[in-house]
mmCIF file of N, CA and C in Angstrom:
data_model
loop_
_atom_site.group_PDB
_atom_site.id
_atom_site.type_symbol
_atom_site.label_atom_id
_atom_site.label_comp_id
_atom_site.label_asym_id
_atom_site.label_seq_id
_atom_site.Cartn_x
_atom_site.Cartn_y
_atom_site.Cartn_z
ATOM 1 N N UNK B 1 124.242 81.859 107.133
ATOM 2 C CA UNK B 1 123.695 83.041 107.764
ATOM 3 C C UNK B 1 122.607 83.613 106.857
ATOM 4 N N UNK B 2 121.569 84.024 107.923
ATOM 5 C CA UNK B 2 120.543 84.917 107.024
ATOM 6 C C UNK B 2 120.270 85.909 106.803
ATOM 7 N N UNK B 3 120.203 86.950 106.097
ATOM 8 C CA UNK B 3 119.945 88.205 105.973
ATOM 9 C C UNK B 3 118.969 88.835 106.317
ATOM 10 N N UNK B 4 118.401 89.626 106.755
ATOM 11 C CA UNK B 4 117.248 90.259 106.981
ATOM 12 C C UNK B 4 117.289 91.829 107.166
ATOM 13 N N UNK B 5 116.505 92.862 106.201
ATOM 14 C CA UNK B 5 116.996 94.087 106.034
ATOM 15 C C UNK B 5 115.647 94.883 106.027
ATOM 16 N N UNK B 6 115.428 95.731 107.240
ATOM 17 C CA UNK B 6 114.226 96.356 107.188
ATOM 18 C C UNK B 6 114.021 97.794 107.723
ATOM 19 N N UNK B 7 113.199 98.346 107.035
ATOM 20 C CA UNK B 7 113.462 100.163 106.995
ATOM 21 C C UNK B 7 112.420 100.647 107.970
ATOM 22 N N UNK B 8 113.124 101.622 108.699
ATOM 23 C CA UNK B 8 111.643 102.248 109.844
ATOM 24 C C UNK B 8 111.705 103.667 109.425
ATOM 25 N N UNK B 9 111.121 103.834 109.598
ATOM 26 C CA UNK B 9 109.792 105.241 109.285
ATOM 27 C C UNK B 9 109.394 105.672 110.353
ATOM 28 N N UNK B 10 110.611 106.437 111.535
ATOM 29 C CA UNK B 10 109.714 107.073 112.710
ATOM 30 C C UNK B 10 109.135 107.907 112.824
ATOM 31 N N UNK B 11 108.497 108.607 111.833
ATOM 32 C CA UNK B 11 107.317 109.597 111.806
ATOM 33 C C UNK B 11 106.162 109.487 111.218
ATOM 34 N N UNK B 12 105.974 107.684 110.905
ATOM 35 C CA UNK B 12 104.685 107.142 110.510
ATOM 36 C C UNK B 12 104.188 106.703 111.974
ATOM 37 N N UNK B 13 102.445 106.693 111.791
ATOM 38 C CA UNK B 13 101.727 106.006 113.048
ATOM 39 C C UNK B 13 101.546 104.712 112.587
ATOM 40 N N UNK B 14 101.605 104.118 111.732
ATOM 41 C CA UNK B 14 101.323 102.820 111.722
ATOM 42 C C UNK B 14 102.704 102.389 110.526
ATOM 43 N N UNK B 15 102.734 100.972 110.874
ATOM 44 C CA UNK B 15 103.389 100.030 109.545
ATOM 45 C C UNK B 15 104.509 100.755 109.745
ATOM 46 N N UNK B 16 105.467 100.942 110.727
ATOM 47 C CA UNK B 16 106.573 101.906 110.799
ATOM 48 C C UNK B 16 107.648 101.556 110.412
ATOM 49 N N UNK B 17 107.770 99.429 110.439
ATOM 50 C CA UNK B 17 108.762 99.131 110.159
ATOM 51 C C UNK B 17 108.393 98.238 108.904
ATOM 52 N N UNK B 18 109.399 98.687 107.622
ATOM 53 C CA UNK B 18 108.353 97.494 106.532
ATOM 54 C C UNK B 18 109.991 96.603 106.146
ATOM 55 N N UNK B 19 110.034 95.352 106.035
ATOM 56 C CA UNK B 19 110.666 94.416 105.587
ATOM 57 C C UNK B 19 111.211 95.207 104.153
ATOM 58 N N UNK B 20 112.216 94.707 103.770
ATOM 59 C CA UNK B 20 113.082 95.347 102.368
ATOM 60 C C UNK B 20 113.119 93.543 102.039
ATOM 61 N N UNK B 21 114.091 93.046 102.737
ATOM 62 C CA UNK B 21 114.920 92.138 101.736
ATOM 63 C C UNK B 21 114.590 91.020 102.913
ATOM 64 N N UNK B 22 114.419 89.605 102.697
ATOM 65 C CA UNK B 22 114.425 89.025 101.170
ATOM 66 C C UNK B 22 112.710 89.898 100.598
ATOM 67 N N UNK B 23 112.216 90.364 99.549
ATOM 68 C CA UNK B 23 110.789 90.199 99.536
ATOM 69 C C UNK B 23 110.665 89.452 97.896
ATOM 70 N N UNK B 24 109.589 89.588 97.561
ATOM 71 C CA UNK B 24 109.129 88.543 96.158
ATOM 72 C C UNK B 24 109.893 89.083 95.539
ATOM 73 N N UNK B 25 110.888 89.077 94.852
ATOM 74 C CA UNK B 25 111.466 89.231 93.668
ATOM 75 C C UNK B 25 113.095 88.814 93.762
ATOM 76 N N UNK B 26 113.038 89.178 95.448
ATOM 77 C CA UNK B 26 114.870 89.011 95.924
ATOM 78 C C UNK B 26 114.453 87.711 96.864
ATOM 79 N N UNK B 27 114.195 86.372 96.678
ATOM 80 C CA UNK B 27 113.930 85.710 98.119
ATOM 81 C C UNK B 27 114.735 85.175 98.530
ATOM 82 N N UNK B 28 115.887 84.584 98.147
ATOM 83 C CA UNK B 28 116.842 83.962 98.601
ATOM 84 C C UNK B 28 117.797 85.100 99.450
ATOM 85 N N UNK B 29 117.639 84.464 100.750
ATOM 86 C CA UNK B 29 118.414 85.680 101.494
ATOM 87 C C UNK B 29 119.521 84.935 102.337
ATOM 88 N N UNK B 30 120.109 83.911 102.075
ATOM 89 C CA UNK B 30 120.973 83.286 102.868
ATOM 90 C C UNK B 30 122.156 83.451 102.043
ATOM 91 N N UNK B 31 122.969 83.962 102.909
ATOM 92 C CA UNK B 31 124.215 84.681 102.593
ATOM 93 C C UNK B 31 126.005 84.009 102.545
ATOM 94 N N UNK B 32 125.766 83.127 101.666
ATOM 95 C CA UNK B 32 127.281 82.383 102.142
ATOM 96 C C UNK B 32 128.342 82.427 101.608
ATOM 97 N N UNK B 33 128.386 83.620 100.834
ATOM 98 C CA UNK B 33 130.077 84.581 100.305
ATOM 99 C C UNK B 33 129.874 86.050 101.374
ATOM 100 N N UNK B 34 131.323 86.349 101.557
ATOM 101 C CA UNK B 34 131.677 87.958 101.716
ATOM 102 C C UNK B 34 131.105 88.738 100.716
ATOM 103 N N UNK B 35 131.133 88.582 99.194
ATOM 104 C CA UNK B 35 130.988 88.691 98.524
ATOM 105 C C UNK B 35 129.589 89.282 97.542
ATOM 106 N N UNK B 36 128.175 89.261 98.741
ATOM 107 C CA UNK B 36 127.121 89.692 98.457
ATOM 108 C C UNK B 36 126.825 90.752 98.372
ATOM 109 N N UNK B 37 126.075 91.167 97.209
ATOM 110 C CA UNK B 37 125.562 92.795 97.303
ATOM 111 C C UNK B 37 123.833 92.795 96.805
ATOM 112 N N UNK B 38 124.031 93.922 97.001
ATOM 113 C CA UNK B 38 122.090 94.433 96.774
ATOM 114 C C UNK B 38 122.343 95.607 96.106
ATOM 115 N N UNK B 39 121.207 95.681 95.216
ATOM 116 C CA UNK B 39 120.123 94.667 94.335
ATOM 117 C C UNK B 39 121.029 93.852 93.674
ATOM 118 N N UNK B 40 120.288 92.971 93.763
ATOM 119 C CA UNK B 40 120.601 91.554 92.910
ATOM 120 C C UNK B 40 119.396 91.583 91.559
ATOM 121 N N UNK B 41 119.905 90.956 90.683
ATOM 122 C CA UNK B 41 119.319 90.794 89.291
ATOM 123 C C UNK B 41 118.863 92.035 88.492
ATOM 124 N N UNK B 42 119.803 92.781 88.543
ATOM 125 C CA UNK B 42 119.484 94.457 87.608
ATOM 126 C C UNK B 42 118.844 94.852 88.343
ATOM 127 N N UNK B 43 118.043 94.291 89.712
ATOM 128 C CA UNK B 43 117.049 95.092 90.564
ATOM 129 C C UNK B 43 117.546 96.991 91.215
ATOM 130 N N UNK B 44 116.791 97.531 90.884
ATOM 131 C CA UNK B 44 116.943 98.781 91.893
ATOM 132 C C UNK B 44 116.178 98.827 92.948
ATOM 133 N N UNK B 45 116.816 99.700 93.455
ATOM 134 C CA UNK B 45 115.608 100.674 95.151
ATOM 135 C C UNK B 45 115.661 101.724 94.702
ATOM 136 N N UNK B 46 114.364 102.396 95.256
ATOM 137 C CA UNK B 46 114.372 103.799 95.402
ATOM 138 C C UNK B 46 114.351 104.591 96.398
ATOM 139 N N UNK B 47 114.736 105.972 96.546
ATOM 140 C CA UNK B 47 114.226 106.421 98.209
ATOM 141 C C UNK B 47 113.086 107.857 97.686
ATOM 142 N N UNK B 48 112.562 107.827 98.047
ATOM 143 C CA UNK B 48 111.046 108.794 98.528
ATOM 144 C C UNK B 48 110.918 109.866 99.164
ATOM 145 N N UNK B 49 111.101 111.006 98.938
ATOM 146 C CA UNK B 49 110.599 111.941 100.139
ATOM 147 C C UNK B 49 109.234 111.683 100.594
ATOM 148 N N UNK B 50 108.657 111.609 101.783
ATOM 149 C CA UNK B 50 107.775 111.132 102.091
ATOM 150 C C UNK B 50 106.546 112.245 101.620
ATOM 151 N N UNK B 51 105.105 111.903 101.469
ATOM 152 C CA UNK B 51 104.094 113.239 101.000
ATOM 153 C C UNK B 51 103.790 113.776 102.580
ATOM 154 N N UNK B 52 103.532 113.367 103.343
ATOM 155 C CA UNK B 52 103.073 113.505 104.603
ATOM 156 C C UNK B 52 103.806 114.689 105.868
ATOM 157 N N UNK B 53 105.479 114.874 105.273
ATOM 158 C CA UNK B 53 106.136 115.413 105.840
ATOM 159 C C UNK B 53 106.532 116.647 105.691
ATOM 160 N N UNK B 54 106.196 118.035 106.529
ATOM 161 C CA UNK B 54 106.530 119.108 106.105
ATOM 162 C C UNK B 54 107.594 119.901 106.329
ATOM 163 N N UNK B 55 108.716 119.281 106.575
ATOM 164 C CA UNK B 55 109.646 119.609 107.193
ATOM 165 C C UNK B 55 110.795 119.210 105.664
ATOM 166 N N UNK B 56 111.824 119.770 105.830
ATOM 167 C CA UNK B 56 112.807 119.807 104.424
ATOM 168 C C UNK B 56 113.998 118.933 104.604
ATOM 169 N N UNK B 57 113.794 118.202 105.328
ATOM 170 C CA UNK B 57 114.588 116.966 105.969
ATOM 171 C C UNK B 57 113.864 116.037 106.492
ATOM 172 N N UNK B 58 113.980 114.773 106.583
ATOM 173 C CA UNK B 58 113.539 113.834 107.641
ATOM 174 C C UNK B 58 114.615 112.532 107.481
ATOM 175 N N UNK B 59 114.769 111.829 108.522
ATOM 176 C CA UNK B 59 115.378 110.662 108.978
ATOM 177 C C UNK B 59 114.716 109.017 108.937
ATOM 178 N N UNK B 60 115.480 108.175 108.327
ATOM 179 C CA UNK B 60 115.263 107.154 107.917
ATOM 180 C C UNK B 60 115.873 106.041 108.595
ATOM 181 N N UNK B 61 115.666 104.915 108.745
ATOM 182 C CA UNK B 61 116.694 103.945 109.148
ATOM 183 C C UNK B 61 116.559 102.398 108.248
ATOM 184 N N UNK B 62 117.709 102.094 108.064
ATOM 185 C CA UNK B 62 117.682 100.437 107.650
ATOM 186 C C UNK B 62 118.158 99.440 108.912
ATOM 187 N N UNK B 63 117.573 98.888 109.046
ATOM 188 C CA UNK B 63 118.007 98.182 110.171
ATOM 189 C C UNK B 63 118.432 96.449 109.376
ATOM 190 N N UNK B 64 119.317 96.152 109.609
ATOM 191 C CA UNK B 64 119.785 94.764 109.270
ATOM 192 C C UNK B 64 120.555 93.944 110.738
ATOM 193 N N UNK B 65 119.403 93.143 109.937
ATOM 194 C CA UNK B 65 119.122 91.445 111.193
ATOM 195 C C UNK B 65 120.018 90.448 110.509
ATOM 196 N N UNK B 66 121.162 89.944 110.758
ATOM 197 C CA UNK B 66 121.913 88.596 110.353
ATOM 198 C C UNK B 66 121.620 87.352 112.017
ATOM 199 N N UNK B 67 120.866 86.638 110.863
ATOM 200 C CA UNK B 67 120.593 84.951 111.971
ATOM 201 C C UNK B 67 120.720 83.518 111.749
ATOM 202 N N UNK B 68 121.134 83.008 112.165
ATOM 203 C CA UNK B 68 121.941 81.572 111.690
ATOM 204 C C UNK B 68 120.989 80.090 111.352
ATOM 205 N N UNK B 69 119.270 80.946 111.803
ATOM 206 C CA UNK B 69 118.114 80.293 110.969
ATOM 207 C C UNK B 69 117.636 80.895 110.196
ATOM 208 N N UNK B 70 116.787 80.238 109.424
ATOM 209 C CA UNK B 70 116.031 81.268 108.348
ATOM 210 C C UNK B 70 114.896 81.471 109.469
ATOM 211 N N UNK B 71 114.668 82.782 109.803
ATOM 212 C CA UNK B 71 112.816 82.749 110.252
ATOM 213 C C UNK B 71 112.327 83.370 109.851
ATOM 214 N N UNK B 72 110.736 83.094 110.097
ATOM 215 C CA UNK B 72 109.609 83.980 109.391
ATOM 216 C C UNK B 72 109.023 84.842 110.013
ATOM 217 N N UNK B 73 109.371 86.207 109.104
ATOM 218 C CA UNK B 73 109.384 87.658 109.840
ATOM 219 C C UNK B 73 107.942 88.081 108.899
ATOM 220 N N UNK B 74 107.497 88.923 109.666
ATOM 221 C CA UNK B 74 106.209 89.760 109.082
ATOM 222 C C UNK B 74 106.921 91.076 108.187
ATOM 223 N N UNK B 75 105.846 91.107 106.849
ATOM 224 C CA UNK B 75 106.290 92.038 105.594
ATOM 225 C C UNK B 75 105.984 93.160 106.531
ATOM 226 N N UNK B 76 105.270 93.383 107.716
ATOM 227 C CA UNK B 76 105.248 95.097 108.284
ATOM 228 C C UNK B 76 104.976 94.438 110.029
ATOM 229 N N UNK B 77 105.294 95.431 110.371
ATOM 230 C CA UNK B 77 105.325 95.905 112.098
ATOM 231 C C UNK B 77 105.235 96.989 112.696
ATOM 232 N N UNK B 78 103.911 97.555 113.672
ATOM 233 C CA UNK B 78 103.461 98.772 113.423
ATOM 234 C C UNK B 78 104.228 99.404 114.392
ATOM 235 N N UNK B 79 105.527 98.879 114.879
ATOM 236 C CA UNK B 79 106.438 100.206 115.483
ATOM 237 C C UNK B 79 108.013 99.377 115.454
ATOM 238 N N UNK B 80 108.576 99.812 115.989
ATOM 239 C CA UNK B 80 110.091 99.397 116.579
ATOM 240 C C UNK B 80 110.150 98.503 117.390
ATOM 241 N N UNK B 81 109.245 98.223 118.400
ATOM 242 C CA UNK B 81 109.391 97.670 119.856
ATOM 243 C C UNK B 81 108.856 96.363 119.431
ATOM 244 N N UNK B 82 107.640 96.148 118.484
ATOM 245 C CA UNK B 82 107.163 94.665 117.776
ATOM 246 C C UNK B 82 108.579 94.126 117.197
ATOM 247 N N UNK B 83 109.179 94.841 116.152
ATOM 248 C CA UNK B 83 110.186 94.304 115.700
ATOM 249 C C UNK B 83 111.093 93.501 116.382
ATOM 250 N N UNK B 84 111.589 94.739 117.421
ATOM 251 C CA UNK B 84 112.119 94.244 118.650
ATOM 252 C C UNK B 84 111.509 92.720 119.776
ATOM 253 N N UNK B 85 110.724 92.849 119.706
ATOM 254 C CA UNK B 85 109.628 91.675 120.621
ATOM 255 C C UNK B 85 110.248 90.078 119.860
ATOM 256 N N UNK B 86 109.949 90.813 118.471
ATOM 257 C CA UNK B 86 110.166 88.997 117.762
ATOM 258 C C UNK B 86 111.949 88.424 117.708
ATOM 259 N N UNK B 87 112.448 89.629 117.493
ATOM 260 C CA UNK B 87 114.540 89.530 118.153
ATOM 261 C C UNK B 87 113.788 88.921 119.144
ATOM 262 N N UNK B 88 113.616 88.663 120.610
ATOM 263 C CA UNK B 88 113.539 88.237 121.890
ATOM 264 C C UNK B 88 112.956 87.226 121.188
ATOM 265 N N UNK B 89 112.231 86.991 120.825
ATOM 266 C CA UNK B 89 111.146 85.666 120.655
ATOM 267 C C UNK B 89 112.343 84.867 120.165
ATOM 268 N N UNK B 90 113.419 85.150 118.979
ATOM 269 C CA UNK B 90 113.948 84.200 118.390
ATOM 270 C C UNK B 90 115.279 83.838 119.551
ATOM 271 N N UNK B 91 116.034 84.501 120.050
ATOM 272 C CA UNK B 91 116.913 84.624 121.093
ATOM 273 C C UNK B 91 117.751 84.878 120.387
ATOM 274 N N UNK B 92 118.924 85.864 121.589
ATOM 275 C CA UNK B 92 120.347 86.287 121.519
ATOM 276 C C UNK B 92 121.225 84.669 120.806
ATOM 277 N N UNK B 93 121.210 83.561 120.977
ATOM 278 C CA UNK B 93 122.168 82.554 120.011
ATOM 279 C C UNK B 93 121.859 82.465 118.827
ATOM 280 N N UNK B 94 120.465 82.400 118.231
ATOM 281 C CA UNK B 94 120.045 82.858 117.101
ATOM 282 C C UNK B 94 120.598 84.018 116.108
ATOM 283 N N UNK B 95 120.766 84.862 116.619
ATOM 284 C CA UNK B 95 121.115 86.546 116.207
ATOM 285 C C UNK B 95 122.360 86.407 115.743
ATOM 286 N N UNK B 96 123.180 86.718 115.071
ATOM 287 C CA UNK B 96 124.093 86.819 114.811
ATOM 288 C C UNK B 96 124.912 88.074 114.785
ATOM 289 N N UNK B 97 124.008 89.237 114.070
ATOM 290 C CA UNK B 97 124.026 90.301 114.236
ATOM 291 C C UNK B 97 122.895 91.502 113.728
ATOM 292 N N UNK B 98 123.189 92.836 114.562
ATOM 293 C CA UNK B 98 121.937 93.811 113.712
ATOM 294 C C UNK B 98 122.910 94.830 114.251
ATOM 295 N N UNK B 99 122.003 95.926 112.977
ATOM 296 C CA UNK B 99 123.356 96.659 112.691
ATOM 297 C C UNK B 99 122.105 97.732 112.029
ATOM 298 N N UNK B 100 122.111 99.345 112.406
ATOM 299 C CA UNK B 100 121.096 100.018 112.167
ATOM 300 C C UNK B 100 121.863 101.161 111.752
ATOM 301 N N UNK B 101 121.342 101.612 110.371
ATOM 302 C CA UNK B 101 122.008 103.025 109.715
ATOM 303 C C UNK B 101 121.098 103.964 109.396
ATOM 304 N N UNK B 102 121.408 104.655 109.513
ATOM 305 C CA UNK B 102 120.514 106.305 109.690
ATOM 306 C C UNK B 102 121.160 106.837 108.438
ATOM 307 N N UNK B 103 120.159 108.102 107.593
ATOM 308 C CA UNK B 103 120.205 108.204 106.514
ATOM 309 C C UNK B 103 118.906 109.486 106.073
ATOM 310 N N UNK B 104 119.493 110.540 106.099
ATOM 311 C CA UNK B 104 118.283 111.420 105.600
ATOM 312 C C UNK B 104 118.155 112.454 104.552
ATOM 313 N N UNK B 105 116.861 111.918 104.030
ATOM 314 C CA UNK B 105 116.096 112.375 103.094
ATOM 315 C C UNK B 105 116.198 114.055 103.075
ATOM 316 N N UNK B 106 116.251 114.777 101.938
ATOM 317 C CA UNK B 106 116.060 116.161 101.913
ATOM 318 C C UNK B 106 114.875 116.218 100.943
ATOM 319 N N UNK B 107 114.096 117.545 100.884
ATOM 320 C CA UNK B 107 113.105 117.944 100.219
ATOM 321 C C UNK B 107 113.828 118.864 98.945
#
């Protein structure tokens, strides 16, 4: 199974959805223990209050794609519904699972 883990930004106009994992530093994203976690290799993440936002809260999402090929996904997608488009392109037997968590930022 493959991993695929990517964050949307619904109060950006463009690049809304950007790829997390695998990217250059984490690439191996095929997952074959229970046993996996993130970051791998002392790696961290960070989270951001965004500059753009004037509000003292805003909402985030990670969305994670598990698929039983490896495919090749674009590092950005300028909304939800592209993201969505290429799920259809690969098909429902492909998919294994997606699984979307919400998560928000305070100022």
């Amino acid at each position: 199974m493959y991993l695929n883990i990517f964050q949307w930004f619904p109060y950006e106009k463009t690049n809304k959805v950007v790829k997390l994992f695998p990217n250059n530093k984490e690439k191996n994203n095929n997952i074959k223990s229970k046993n996996f976690g993130l970051p791998t290799n002392g790696l961290s993440y960070f989270l951001e209050f965004p500059k753009n936002i004037k509000e003292k809260t805003v909402d985030e999402h990670l969305i994670f794609i598990a698929t039983k090929d490896k495919i090749k996904w674009l590092n950005r997608y300028f909304s939800l519904e592209d993201l969505n488009k290429r799920l259809i392109e690969i098909g429902k037997n492909n998919v294994v699972s997606k699984e979307q968590k919400t998560y928000t930022l305070i100022k």
